[in-house]
PDB file of N, CA and C in Angstrom:
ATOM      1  N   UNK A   1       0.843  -1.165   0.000  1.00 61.00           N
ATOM      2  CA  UNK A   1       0.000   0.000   0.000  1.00 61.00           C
ATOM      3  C   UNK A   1       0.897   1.240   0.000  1.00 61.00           C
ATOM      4  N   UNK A   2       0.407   1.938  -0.842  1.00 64.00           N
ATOM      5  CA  UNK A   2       1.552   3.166  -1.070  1.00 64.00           C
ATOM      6  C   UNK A   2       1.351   4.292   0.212  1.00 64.00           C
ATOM      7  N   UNK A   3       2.323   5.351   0.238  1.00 69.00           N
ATOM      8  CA  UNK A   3       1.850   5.838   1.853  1.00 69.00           C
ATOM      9  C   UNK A   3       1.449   7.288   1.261  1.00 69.00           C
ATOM     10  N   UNK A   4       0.718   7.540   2.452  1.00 70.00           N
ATOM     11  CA  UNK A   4      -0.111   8.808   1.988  1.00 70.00           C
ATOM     12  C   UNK A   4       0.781   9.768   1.979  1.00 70.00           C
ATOM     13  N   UNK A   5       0.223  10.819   0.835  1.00 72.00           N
ATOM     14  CA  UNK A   5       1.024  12.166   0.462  1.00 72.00           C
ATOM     15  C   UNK A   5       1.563  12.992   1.854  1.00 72.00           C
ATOM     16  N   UNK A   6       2.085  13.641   2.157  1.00 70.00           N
ATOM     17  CA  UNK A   6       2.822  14.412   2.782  1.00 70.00           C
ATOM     18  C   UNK A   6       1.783  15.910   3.190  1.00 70.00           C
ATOM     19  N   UNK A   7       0.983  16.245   3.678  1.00 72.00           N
ATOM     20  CA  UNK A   7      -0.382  17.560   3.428  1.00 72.00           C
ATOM     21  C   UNK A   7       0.326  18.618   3.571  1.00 72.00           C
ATOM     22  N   UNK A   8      -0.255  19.277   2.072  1.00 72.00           N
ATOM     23  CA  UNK A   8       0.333  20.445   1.284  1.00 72.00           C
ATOM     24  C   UNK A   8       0.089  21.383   3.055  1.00 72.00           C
ATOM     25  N   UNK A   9       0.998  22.558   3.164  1.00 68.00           N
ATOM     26  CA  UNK A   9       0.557  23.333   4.399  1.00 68.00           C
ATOM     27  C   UNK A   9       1.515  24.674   3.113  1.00 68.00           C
ATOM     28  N   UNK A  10       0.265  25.597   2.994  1.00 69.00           N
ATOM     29  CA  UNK A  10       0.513  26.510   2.723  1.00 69.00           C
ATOM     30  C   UNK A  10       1.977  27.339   3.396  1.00 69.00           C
ATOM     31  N   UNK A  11       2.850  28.474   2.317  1.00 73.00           N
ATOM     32  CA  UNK A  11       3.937  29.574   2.820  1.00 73.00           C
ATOM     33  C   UNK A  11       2.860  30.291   3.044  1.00 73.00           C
ATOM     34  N   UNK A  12       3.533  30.982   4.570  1.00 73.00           N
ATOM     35  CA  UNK A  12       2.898  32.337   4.852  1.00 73.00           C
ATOM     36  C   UNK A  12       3.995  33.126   4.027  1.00 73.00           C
ATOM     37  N   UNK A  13       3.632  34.067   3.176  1.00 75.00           N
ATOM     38  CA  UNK A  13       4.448  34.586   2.698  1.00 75.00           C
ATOM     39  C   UNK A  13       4.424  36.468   2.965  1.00 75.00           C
ATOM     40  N   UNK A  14       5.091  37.461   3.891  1.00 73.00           N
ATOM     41  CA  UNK A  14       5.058  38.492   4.242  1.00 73.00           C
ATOM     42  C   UNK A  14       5.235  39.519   3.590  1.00 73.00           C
ATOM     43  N   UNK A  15       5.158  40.517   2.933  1.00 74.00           N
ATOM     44  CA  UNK A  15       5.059  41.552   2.170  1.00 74.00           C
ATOM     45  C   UNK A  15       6.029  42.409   2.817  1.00 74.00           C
ATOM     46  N   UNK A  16       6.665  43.117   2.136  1.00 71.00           N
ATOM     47  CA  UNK A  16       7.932  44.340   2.651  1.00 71.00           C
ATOM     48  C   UNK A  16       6.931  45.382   3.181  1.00 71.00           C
ATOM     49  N   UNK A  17       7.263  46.078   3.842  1.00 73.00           N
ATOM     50  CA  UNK A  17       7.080  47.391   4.462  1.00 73.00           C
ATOM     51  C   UNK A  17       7.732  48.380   4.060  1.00 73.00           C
ATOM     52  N   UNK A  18       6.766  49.700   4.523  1.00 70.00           N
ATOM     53  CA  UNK A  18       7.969  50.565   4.424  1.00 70.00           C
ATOM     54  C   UNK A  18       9.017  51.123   5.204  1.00 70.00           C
ATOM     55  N   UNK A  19       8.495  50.335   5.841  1.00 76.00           N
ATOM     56  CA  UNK A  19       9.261  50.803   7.387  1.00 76.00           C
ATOM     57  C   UNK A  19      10.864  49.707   7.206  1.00 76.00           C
ATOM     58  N   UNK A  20      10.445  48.424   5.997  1.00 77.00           N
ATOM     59  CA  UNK A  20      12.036  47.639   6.042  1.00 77.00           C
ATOM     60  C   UNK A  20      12.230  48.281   4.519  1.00 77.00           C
ATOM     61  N   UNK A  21      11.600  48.955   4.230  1.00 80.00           N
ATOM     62  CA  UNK A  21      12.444  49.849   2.593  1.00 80.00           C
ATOM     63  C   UNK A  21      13.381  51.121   3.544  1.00 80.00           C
ATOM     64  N   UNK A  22      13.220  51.329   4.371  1.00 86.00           N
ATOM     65  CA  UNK A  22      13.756  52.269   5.016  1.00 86.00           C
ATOM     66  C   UNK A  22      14.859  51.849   5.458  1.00 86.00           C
ATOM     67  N   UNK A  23      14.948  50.664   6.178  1.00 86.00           N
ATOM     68  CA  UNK A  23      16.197  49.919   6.643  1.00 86.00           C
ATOM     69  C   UNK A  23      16.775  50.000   5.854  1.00 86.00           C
ATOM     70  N   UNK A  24      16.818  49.413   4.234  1.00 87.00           N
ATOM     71  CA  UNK A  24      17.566  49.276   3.201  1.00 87.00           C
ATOM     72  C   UNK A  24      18.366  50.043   3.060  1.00 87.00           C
ATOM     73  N   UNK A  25      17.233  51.838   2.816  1.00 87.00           N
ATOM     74  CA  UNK A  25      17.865  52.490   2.187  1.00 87.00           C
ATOM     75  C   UNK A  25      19.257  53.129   3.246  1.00 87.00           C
ATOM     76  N   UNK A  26      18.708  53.084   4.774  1.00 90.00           N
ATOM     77  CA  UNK A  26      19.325  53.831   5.390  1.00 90.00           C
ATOM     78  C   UNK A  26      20.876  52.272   5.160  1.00 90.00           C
ATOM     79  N   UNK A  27      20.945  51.343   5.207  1.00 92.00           N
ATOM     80  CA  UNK A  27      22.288  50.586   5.011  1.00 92.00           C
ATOM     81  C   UNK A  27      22.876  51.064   3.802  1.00 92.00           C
ATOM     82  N   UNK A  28      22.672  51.329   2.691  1.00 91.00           N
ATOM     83  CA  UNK A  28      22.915  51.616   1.431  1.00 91.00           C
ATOM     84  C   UNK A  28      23.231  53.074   1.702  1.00 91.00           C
ATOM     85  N   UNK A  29      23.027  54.016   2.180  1.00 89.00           N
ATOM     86  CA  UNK A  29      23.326  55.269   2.313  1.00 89.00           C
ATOM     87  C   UNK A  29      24.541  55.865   3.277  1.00 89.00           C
ATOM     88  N   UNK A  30      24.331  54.264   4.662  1.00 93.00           N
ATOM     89  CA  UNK A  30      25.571  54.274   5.570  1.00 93.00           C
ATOM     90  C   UNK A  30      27.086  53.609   4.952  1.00 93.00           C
ATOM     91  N   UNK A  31      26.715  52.281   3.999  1.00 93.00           N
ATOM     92  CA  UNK A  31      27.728  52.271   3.007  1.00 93.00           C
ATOM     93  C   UNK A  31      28.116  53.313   1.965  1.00 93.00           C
ATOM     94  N   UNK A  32      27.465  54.115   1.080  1.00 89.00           N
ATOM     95  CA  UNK A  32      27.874  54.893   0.381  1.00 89.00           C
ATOM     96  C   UNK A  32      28.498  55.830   1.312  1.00 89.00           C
ATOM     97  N   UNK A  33      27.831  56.559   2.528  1.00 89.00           N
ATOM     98  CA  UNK A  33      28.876  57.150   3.545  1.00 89.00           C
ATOM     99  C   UNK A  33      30.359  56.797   3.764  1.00 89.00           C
ATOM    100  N   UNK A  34      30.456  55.696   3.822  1.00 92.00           N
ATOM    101  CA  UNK A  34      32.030  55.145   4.368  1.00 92.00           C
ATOM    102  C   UNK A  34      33.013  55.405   3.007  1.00 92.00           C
ATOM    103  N   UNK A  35      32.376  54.878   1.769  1.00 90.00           N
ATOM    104  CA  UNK A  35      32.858  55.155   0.525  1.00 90.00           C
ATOM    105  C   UNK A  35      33.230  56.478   0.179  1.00 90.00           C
ATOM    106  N   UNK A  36      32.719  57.610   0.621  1.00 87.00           N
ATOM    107  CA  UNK A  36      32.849  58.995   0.934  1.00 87.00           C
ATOM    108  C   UNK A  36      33.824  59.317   1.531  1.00 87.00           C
ATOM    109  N   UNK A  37      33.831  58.524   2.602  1.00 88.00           N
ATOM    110  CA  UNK A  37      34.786  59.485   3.744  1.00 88.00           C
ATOM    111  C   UNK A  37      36.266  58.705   3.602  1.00 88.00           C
ATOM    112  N   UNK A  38      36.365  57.531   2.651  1.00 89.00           N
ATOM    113  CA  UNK A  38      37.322  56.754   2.408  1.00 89.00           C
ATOM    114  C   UNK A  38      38.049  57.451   1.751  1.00 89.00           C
ATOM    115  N   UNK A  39      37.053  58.500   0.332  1.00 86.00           N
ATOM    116  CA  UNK A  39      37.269  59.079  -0.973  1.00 86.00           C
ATOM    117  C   UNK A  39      38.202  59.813  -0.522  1.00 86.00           C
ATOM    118  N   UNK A  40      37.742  60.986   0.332  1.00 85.00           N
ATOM    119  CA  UNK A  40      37.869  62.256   1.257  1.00 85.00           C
ATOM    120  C   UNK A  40      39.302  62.072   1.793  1.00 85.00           C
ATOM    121  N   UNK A  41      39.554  60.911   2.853  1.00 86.00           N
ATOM    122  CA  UNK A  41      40.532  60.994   3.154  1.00 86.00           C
ATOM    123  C   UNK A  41      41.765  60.804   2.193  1.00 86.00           C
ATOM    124  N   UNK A  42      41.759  59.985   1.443  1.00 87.00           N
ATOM    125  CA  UNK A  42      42.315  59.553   0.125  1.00 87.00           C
ATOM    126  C   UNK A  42      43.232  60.614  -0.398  1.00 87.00           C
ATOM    127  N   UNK A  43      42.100  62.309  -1.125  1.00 84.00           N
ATOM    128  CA  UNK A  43      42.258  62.865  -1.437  1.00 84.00           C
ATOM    129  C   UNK A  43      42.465  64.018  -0.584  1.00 84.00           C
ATOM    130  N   UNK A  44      43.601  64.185   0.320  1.00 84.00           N
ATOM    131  CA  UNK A  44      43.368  65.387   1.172  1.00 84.00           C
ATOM    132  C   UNK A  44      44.739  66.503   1.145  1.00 84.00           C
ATOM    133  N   UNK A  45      45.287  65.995  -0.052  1.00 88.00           N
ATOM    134  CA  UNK A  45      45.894  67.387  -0.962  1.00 88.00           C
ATOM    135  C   UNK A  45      45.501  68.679  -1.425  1.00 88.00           C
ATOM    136  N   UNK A  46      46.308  69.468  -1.213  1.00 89.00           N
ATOM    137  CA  UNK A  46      44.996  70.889  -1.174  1.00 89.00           C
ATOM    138  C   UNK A  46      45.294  71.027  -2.904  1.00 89.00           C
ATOM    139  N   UNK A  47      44.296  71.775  -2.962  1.00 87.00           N
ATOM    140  CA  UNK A  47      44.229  72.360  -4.479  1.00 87.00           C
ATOM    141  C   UNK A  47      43.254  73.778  -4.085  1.00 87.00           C
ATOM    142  N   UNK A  48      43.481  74.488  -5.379  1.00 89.00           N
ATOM    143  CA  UNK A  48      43.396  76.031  -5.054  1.00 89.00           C
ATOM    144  C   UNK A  48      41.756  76.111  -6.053  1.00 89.00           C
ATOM    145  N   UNK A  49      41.042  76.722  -5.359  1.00 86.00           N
ATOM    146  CA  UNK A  49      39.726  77.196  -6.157  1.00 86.00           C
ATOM    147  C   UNK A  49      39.323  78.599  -6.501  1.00 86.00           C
ATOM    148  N   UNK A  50      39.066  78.607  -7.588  1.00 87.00           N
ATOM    149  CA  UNK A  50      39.162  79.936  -7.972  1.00 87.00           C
ATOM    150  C   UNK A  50      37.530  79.792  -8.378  1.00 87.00           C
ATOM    151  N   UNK A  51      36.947  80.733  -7.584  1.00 82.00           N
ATOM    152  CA  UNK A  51      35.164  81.220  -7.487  1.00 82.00           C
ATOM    153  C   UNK A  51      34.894  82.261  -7.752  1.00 82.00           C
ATOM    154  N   UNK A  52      34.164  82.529  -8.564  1.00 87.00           N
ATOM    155  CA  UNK A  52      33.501  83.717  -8.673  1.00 87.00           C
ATOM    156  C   UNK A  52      35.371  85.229  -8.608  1.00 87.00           C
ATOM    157  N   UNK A  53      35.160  85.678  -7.789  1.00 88.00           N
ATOM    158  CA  UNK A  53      36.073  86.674  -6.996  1.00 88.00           C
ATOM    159  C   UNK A  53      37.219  86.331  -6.071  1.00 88.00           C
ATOM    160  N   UNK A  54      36.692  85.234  -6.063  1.00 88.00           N
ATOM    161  CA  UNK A  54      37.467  84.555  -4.471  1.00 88.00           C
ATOM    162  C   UNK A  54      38.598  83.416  -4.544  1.00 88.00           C
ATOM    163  N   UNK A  55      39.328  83.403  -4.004  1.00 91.00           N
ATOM    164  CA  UNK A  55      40.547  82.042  -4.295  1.00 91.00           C
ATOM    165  C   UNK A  55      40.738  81.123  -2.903  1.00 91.00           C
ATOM    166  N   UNK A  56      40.283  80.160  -3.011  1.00 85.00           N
ATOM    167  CA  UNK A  56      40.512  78.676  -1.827  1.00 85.00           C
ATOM    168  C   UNK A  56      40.900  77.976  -2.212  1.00 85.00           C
ATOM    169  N   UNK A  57      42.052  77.558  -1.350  1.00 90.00           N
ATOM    170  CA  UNK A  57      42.908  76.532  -0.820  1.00 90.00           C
ATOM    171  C   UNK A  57      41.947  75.754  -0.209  1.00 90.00           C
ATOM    172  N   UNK A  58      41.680  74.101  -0.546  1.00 88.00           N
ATOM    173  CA  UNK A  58      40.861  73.422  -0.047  1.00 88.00           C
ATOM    174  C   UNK A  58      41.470  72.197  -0.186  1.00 88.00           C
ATOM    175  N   UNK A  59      40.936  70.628   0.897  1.00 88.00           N
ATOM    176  CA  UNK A  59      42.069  69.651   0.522  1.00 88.00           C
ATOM    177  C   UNK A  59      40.753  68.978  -0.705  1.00 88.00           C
ATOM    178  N   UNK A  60      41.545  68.611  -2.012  1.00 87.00           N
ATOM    179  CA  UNK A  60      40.329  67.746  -3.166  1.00 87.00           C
ATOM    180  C   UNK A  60      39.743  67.623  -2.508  1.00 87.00           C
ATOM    181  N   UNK A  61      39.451  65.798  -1.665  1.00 85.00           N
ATOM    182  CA  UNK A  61      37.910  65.106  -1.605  1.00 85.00           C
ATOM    183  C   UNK A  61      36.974  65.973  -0.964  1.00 85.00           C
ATOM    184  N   UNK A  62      37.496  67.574  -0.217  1.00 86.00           N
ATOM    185  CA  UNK A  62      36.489  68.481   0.237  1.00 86.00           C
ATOM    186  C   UNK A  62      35.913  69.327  -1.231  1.00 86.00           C
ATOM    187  N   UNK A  63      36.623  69.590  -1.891  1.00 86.00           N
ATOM    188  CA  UNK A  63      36.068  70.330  -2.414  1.00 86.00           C
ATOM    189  C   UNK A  63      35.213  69.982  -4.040  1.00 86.00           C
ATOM    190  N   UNK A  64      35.753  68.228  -3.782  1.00 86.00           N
ATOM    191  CA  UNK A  64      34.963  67.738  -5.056  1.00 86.00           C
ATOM    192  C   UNK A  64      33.244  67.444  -4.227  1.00 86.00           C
ATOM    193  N   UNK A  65      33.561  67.393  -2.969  1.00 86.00           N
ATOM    194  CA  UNK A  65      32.445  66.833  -2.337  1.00 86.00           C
ATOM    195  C   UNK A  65      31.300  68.409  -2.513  1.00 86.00           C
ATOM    196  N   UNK A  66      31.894  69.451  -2.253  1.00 87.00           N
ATOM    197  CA  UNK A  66      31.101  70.880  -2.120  1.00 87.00           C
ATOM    198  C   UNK A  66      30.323  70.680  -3.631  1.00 87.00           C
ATOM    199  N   UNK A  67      31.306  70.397  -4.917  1.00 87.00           N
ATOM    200  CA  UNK A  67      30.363  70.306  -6.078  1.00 87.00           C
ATOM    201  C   UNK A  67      30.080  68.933  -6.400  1.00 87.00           C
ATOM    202  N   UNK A  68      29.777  68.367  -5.632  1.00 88.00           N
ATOM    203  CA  UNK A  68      28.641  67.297  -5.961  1.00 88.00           C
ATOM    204  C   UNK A  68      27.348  67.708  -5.224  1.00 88.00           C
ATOM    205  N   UNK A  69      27.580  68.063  -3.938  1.00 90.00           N
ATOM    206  CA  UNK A  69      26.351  69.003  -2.940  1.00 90.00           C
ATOM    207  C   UNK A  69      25.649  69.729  -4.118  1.00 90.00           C
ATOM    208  N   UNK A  70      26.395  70.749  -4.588  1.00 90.00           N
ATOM    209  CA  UNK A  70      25.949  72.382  -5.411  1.00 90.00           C
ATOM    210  C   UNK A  70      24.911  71.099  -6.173  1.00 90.00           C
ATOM    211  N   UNK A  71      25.463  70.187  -7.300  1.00 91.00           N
ATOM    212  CA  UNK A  71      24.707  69.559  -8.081  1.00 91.00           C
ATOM    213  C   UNK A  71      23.575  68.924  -7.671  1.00 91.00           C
ATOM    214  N   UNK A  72      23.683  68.331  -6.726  1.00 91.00           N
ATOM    215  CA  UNK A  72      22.513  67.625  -5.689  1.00 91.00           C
ATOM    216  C   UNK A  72      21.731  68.921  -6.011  1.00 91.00           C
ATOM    217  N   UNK A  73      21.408  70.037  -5.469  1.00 93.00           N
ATOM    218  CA  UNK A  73      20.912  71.191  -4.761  1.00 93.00           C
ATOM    219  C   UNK A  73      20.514  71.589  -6.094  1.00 93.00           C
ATOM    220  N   UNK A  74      21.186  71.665  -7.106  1.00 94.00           N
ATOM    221  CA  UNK A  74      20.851  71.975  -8.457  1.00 94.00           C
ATOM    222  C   UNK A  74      19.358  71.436  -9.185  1.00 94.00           C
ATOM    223  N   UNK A  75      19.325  70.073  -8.898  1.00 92.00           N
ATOM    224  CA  UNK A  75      19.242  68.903  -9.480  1.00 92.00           C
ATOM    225  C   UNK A  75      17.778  68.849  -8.620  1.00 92.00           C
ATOM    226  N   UNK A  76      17.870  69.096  -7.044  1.00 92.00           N
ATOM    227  CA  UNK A  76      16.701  69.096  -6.470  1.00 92.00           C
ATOM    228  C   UNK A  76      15.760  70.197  -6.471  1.00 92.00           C
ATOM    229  N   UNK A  77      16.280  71.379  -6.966  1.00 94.00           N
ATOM    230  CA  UNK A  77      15.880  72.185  -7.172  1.00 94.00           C
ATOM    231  C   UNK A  77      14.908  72.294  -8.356  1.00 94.00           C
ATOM    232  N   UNK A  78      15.348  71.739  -9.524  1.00 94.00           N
ATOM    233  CA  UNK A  78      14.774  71.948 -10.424  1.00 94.00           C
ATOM    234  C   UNK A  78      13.490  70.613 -10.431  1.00 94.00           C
ATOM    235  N   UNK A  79      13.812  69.418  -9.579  1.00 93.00           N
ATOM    236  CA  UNK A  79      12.888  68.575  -9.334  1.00 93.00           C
ATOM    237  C   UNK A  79      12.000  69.271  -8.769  1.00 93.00           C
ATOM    238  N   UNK A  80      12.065  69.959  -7.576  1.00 92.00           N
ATOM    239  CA  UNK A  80      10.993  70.309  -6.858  1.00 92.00           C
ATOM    240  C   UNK A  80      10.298  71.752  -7.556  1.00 92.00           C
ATOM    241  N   UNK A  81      10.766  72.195  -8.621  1.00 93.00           N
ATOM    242  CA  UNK A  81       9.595  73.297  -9.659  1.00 93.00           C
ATOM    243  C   UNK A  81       9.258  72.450 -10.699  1.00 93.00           C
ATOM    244  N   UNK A  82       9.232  71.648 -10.810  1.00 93.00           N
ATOM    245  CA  UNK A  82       8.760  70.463 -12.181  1.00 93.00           C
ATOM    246  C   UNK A  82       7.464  70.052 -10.996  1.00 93.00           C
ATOM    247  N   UNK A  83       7.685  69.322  -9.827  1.00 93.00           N
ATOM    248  CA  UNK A  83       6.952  68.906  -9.040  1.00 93.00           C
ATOM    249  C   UNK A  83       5.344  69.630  -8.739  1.00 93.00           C
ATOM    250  N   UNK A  84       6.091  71.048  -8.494  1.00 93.00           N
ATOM    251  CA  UNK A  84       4.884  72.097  -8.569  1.00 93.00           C
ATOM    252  C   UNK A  84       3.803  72.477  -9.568  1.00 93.00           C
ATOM    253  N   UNK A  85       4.829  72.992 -10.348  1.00 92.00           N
ATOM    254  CA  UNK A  85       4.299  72.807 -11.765  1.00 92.00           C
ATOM    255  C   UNK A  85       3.331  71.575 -11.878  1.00 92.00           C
ATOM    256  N   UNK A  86       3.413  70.315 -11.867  1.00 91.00           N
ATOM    257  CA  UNK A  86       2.286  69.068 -12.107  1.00 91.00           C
ATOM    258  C   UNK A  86       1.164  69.728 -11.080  1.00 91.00           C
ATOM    259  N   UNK A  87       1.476  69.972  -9.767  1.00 91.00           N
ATOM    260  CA  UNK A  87       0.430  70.008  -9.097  1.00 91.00           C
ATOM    261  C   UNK A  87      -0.529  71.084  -9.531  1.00 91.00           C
ATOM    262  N   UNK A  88      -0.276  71.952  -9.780  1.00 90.00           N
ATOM    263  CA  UNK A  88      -0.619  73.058  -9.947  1.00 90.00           C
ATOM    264  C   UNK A  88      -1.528  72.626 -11.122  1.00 90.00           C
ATOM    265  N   UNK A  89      -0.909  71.846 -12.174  1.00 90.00           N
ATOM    266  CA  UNK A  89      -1.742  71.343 -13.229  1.00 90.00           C
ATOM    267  C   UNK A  89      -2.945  71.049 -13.072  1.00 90.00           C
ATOM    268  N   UNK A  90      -2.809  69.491 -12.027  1.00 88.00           N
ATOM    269  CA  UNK A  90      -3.581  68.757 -12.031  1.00 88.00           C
ATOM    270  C   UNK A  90      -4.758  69.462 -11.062  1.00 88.00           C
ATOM    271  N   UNK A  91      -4.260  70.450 -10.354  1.00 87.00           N
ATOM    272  CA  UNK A  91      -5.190  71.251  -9.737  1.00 87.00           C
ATOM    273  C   UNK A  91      -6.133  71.555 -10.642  1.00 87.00           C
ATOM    274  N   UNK A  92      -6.013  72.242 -11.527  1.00 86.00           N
ATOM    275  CA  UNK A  92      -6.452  73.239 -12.679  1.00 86.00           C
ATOM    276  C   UNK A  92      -7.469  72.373 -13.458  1.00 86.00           C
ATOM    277  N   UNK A  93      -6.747  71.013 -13.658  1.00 85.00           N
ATOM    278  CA  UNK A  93      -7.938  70.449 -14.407  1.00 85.00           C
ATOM    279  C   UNK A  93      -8.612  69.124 -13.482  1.00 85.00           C
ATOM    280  N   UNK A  94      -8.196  69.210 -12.474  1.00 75.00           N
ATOM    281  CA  UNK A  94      -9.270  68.309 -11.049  1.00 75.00           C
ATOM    282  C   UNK A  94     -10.721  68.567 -11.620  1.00 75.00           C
ATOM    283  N   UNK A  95     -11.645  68.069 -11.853  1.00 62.00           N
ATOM    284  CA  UNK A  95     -13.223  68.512 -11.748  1.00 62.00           C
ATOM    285  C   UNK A  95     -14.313  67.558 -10.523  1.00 62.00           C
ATOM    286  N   UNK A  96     -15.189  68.780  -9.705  1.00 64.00           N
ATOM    287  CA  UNK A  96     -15.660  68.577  -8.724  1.00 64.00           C
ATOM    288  C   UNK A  96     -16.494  67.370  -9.192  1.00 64.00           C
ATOM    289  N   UNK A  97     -17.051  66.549  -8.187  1.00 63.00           N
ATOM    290  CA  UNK A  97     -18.122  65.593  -8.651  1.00 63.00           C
ATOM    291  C   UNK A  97     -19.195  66.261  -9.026  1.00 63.00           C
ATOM    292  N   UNK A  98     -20.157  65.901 -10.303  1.00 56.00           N
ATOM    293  CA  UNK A  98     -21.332  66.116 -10.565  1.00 56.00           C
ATOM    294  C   UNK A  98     -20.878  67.699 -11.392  1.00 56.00           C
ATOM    295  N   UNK A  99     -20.156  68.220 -11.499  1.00 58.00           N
ATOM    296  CA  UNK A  99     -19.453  68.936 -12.468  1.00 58.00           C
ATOM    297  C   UNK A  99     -18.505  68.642 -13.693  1.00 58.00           C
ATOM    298  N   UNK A 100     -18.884  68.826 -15.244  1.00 57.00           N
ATOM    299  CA  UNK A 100     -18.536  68.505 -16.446  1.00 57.00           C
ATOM    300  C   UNK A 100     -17.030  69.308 -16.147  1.00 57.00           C
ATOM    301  N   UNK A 101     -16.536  68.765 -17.019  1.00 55.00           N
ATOM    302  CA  UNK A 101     -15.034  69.567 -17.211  1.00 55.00           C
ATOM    303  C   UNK A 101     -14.906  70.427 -17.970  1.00 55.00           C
ATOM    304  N   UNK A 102     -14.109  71.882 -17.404  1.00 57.00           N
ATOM    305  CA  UNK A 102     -14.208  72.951 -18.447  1.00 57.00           C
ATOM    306  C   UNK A 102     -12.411  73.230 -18.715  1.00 57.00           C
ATOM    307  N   UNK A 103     -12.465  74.314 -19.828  1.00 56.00           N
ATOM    308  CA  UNK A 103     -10.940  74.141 -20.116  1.00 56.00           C
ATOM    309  C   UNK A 103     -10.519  75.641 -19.532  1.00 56.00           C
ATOM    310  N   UNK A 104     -11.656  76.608 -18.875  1.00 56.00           N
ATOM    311  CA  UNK A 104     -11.329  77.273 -18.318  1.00 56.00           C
ATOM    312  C   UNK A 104     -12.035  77.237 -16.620  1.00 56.00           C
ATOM    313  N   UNK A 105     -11.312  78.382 -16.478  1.00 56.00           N
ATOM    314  CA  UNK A 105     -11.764  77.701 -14.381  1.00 56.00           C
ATOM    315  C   UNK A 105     -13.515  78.683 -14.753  1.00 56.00           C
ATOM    316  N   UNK A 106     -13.734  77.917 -13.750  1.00 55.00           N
ATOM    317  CA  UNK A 106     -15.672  78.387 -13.630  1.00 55.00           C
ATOM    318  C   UNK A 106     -15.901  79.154 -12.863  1.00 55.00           C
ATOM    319  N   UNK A 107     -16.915  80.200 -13.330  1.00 55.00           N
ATOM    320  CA  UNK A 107     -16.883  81.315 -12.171  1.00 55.00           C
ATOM    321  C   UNK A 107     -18.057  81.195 -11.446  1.00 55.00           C
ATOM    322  N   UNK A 108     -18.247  81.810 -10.627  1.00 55.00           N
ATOM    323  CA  UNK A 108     -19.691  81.949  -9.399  1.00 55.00           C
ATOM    324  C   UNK A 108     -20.324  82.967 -10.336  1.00 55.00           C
ATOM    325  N   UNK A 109     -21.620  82.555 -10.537  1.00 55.00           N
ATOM    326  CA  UNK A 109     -22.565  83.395 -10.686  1.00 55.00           C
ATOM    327  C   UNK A 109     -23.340  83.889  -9.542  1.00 55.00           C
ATOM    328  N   UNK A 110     -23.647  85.136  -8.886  1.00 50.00           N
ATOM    329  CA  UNK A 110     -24.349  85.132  -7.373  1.00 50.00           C
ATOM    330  C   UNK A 110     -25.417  86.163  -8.174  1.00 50.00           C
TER     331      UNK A 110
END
């Protein structure tokens, strides 16, 4: 007599959070940190910057690090007026319930 199957018992299977996307990112951000400060020390020969008016003596990995910041800041900057801009859009053409859509805004008649 052959022996009975083995009973299937379902995986509980758990879904990520965001609370462990956060873990991630913050490990991935504490490694890219160390990679930084590895860079930094690496490079701590001064070199001379010439700005605008102004002339600094700075050691490299500081001052390659200042223009990667500027670019960050650049970069987020222009994300966050693109950002607005949509909202502002989608504001504009939102339509209330039980109201048709117009292509201009609707005024109060009183």
């Amino acid at each position: 007599m052959p022996a009975a199957p083995a009973p299937v018992v379902p995986k509980k299977t758990t879904r990520p959070t965001r609370i462990s996307g956060t873990w991630v990112a913050v490990l991935v951000a504490i490694v890219v940190l160390i990679f930084l400060l590895i860079f930094i020390l690496q490079n701590g020969g001064n070199a001379t910057i010439h700005f605008l008016w102004g002339e600094f003596s700075l050691p490299l990995g500081v001052a390659l690090l200042f223009g990667a910041i500027g670019g960050a800041l650049l970069v987020a900057v222009v994300g966050a007026a693109r950002i607005l801009q949509l909202r502002r859009q989608a504001k504009r053409t939102a339509t209330p319930i039980g109201r048709p859509a117009t292509s201009s805004p609707a005024r109060r008649e009183s």
